[in-house]
Coordinates of N, CA and C in Angstrom, one line a residue:
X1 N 111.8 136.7 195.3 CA 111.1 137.5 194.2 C 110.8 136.5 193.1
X2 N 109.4 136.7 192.9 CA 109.3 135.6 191.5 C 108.2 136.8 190.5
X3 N 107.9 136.2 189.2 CA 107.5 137.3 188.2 C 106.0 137.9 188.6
X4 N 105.0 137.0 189.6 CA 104.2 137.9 190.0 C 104.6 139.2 190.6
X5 N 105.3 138.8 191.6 CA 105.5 139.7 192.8 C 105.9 141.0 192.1
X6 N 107.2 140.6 190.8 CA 107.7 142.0 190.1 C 107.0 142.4 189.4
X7 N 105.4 141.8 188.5 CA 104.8 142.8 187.9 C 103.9 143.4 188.5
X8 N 103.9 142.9 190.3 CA 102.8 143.7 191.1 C 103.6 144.8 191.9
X9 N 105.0 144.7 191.7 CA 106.3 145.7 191.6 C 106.3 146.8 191.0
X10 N 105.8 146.2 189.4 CA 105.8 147.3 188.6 C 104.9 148.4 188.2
X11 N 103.8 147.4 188.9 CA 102.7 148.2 188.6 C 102.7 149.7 189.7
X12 N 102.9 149.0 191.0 CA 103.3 149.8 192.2 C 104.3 151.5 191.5
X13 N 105.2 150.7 190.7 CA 106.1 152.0 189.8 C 105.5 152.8 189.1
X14 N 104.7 152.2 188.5 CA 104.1 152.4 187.2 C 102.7 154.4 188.1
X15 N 102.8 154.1 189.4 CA 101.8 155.0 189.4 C 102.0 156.1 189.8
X16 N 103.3 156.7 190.4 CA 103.7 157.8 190.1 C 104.5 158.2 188.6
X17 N 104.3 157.5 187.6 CA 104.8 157.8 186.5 C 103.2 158.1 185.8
X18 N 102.4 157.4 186.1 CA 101.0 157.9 185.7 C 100.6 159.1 186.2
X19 N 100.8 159.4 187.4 CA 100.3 160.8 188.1 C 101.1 162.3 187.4
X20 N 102.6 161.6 187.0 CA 103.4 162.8 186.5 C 102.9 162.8 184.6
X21 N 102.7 161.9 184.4 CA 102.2 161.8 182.6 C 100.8 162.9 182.9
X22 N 100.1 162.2 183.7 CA 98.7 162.9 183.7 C 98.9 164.6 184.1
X23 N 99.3 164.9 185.4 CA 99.1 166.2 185.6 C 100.4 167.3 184.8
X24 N 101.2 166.6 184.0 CA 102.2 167.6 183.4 C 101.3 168.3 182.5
X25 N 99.9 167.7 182.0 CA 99.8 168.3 181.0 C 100.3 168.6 179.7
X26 N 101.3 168.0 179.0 CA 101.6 168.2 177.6 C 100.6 167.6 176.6
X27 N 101.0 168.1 175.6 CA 99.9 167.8 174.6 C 100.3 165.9 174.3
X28 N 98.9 165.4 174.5 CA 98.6 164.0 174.6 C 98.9 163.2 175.7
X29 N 98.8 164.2 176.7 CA 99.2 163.1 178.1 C 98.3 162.5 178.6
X30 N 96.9 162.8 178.1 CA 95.9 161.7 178.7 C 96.1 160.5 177.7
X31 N 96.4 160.6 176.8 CA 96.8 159.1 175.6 C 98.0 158.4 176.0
X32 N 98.8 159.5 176.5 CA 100.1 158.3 177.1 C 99.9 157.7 178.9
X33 N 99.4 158.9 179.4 CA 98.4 158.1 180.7 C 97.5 156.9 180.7
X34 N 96.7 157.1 179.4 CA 95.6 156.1 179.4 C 96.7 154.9 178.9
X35 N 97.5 154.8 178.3 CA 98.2 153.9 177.8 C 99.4 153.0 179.2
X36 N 99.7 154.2 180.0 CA 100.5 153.9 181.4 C 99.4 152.9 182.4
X37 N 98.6 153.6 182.3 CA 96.8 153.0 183.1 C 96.9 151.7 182.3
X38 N 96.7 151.6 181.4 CA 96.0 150.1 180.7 C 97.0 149.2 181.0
X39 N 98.6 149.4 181.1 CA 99.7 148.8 181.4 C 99.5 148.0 182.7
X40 N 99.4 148.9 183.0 CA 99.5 148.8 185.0 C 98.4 147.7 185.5
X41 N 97.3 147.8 184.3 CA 95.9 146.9 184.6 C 95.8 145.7 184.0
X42 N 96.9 145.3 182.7 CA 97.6 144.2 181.9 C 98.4 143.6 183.7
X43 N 99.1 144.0 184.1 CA 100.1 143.4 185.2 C 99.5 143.0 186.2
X44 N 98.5 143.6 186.5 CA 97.2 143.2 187.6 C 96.8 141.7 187.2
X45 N 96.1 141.7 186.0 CA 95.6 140.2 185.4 C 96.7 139.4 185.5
X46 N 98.1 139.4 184.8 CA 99.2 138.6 184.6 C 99.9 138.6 186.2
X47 N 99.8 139.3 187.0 CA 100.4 138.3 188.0 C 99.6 137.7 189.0
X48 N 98.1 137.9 188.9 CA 97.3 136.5 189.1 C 97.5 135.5 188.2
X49 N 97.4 135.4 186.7 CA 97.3 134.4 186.1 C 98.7 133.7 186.4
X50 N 100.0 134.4 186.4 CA 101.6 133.8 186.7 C 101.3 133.1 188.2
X51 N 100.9 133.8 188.4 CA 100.8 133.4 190.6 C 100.0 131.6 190.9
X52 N 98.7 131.9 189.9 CA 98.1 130.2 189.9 C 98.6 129.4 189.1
X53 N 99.1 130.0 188.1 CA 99.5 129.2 187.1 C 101.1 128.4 187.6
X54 N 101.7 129.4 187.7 CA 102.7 128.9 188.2 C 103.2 128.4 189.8
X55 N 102.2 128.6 190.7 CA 101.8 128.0 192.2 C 102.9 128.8 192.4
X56 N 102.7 129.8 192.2 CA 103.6 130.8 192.7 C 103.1 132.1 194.2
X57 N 101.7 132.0 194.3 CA 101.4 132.5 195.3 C 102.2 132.7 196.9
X58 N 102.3 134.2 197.2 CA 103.0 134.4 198.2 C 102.3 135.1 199.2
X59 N 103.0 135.1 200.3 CA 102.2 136.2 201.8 C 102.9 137.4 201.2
X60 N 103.8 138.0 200.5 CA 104.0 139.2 199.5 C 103.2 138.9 199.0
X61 N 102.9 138.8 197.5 CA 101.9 139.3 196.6 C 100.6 139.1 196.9
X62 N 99.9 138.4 198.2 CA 99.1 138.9 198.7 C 98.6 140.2 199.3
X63 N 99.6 140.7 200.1 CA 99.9 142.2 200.5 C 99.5 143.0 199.6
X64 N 100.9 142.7 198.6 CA 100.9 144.0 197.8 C 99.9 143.9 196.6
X65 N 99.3 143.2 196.2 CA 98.7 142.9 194.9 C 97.2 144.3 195.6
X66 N 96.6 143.5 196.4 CA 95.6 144.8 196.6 C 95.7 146.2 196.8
X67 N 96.8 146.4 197.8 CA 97.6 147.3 197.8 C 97.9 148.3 196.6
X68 N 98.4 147.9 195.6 CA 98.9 148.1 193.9 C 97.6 148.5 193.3
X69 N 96.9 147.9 193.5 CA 95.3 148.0 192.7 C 95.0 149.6 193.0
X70 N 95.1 149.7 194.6 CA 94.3 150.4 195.3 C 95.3 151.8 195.3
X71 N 96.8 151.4 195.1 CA 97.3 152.8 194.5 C 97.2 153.4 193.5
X72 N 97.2 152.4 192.2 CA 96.5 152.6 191.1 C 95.5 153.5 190.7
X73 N 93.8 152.7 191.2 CA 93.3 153.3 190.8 C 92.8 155.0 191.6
X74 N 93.4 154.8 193.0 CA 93.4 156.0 193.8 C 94.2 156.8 193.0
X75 N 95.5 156.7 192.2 CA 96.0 158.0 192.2 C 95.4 158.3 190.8
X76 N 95.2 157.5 189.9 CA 93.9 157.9 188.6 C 92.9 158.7 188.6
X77 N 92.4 158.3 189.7 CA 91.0 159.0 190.1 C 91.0 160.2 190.7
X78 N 92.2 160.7 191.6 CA 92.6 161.8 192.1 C 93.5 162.7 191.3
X79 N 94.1 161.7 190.1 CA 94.7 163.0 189.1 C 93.5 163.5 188.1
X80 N 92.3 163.3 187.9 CA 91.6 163.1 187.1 C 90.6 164.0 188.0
X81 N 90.4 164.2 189.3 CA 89.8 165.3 189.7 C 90.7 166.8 189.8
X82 N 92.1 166.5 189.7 CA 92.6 167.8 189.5 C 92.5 168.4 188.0
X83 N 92.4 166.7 187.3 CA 92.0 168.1 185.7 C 90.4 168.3 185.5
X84 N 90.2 168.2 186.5 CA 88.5 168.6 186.6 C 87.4 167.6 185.6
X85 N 88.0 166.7 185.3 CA 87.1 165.6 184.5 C 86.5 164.4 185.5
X86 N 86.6 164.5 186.3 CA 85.5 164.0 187.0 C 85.4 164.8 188.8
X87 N 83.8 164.6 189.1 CA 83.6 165.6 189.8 C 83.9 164.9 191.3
X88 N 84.6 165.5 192.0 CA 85.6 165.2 193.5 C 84.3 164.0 194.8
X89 N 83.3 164.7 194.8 CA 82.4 163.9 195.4 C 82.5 162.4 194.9
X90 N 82.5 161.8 193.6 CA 81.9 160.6 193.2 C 83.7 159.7 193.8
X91 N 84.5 160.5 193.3 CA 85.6 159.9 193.8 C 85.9 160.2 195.2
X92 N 85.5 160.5 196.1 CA 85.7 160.3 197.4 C 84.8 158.9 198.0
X93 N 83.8 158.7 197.5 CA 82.7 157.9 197.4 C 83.4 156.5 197.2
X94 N 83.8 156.5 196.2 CA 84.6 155.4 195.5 C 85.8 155.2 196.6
X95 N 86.6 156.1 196.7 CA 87.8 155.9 198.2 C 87.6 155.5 199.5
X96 N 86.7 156.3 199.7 CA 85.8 155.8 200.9 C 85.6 154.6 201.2
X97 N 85.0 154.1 200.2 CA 84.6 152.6 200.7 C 85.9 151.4 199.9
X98 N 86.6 152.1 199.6 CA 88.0 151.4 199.3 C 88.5 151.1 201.0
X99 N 88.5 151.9 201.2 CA 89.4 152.8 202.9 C 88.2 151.7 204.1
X100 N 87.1 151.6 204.3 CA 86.2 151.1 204.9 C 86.1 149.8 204.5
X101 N 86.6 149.2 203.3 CA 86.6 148.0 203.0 C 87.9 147.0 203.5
X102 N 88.8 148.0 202.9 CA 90.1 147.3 203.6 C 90.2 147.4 205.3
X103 N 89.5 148.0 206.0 CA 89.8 148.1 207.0 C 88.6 147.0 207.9
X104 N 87.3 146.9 207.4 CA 87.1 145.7 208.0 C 87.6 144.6 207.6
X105 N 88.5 144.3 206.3 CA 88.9 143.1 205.9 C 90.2 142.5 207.0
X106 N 91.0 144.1 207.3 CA 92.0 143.9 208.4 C 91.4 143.5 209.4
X107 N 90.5 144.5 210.2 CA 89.4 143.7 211.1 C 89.8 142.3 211.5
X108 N 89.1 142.0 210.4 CA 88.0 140.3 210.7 C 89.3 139.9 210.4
X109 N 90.3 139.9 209.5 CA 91.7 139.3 209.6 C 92.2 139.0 211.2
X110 N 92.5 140.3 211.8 CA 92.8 140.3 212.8 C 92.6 139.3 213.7
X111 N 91.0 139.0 213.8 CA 89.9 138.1 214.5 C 90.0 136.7 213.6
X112 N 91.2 136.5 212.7 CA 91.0 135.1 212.3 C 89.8 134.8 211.5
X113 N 89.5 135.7 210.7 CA 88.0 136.0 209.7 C 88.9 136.1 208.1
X114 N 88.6 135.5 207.3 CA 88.9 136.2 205.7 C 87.6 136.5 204.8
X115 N 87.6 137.7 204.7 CA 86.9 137.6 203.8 C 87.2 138.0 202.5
X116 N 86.9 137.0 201.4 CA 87.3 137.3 200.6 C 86.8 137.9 199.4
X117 N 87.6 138.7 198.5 CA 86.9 139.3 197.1 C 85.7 138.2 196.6
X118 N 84.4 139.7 196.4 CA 83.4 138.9 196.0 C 83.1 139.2 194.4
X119 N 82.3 138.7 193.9 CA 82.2 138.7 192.9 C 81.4 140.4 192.0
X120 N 80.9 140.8 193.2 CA 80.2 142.2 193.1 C 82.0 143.2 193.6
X121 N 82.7 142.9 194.1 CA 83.8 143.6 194.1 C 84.4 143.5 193.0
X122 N 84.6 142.5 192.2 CA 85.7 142.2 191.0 C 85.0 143.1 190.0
X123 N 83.4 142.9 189.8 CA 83.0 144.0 189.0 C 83.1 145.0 189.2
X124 N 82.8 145.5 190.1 CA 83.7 147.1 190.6 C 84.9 147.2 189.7
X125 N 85.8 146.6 190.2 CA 87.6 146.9 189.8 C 87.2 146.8 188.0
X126 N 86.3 146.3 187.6 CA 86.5 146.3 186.3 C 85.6 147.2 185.5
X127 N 84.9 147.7 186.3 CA 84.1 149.4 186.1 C 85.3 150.4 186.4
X128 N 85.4 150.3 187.4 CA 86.6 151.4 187.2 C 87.7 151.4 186.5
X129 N 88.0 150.6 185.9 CA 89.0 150.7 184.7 C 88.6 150.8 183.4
X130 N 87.3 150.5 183.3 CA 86.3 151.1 181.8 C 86.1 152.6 182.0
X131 N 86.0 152.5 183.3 CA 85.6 154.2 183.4 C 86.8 155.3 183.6
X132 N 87.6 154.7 184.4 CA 89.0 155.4 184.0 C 89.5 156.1 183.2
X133 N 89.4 154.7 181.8 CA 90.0 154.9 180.9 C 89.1 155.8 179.7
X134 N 87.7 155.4 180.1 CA 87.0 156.2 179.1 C 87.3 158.2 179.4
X135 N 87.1 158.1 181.2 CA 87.4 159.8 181.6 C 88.8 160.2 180.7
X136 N 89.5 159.3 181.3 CA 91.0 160.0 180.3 C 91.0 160.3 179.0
X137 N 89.9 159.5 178.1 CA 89.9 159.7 176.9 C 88.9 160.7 176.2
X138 N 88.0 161.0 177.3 CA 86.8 162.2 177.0 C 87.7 163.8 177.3
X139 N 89.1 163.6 178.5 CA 89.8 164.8 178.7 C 90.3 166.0 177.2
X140 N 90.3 164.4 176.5 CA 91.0 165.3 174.8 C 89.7 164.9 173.5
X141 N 88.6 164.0 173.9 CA 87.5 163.6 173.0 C 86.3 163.9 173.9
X142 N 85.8 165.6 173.7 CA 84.7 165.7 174.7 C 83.0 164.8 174.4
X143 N 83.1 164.3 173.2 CA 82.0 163.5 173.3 C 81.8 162.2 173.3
X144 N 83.1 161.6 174.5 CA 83.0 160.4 175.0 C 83.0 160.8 176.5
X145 N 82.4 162.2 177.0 CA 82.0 162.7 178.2 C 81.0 161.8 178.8
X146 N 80.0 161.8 177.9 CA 78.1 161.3 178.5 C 78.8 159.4 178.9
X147 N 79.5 159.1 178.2 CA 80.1 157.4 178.2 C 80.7 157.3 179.6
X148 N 81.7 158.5 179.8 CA 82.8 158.4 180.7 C 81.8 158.6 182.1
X149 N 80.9 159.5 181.9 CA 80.1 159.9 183.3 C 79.1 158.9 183.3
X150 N 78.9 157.9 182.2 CA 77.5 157.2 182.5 C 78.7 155.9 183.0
X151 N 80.4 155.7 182.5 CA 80.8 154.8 183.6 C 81.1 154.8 185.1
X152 N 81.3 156.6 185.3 CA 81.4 157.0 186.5 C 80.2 156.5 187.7
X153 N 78.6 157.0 187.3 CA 77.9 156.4 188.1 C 77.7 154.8 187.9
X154 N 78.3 154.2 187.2 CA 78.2 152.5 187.4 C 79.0 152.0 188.8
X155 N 80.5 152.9 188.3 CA 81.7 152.7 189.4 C 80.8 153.1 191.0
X156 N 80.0 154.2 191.0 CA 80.0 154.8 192.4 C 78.7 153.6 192.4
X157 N 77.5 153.1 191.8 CA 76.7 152.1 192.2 C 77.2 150.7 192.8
X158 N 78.5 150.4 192.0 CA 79.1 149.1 192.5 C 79.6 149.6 193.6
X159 N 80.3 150.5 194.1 CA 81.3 150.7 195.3 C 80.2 150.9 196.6
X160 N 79.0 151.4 196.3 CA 78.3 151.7 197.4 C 77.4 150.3 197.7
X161 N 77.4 149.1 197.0 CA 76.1 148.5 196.5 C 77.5 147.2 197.5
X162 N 78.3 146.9 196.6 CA 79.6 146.1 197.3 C 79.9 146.7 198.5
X163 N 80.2 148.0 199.1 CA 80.9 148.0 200.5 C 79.2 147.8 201.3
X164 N 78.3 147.7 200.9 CA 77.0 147.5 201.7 C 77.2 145.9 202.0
X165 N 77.6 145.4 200.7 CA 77.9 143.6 201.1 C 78.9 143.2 201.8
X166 N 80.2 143.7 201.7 CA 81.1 143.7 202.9 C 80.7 144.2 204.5
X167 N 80.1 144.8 204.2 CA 80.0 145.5 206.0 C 78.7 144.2 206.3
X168 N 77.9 143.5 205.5 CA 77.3 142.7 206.0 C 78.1 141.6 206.4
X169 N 78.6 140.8 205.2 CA 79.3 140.0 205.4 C 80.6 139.6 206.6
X170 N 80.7 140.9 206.4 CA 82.0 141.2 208.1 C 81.1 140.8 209.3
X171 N 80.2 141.6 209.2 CA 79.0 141.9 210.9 C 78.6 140.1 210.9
X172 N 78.1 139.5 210.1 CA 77.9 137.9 209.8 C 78.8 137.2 210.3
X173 N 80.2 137.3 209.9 CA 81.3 136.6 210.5 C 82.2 136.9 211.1
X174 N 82.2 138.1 211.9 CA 82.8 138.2 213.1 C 82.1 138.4 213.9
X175 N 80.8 138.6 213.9 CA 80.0 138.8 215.4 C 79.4 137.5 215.7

């Protein structure tokens, strides 16, 4: 265990404590949610930056670091359709090709293929955490709605626009 692995640990923690802040509903839980969210997305950067920095990289936090992401922002996005602030299609869209992404990555793994995060993916992950956080914050400030839904269709353009470049990129180097 070294301090990447535990803040990709914590973040892993950190998202059933986000799902229970979010759907309790008490007054200001999207502010302490959005605040649990921006934590969890601080940990994400810092144990890349600890992991190179420190030549700390492992076949753990390889695993789990995407993994963590991908529980992350899945369980954000699905508590955020139960408070009806964003609409269930665009987030299935966005899972979807989370789910189809990682699975030809396993794929071509499998087959001795890596493919790795592109640079149209990283932007993704970083629309979705603008957009996240703006949804959470339109929940209790309804006129940062038009912001939060105009980050939502950026998120669903990157995820459809990116899992189009991976399904190429896979078909390229494993066939």
């Amino acid at each position: 265990m070294n301090l990447p692995n535990a803040l990709t640990l914590l973040r892993i923690f950190l998202v059933p404590l986000l799902v229970v802040v979010l759907l309790t509903r008490v007054e200001g839980h999207v502010y302490f949610g959005a605040a649990i969210f921006l934590l969890a997305v601080a940990t994400d950067y810092l144990d890349g930056y600890f992991a190179r920095r420190r030549n700390e990289v492992t076949r753990l936090g390889i695993l789990l670091d995407p993994l963590a992401d991908k529980l992350l922002t899945a369980a954000a996005f699905l508590s955020l359709v139960e408070l009806d602030a964003v609409p269930a299609w665009m987030v299935m869209i966005i899972l979807g090709r989370e789910f189809v992404v990682t699975g030809l990555r396993n794929v071509a793994a499998g087959r001795g293929v890596l493919i790795p995060a592109s640079p149209l993916g990283k932007g993704k992950m970083v629309a979705q955490v603008v957009a996240i956080s703006l949804v959470m914050l339109s929940v209790r400030t309804p006129s940062w709605t038009p912001y939060a839904m105009a980050g939502m269709w950026v998120v669903v353009f990157f995820s459809v626009v990116s899992g189009i470049m991976y399904y190429l990129k896979f078909w390229r180097k494993v066939d």
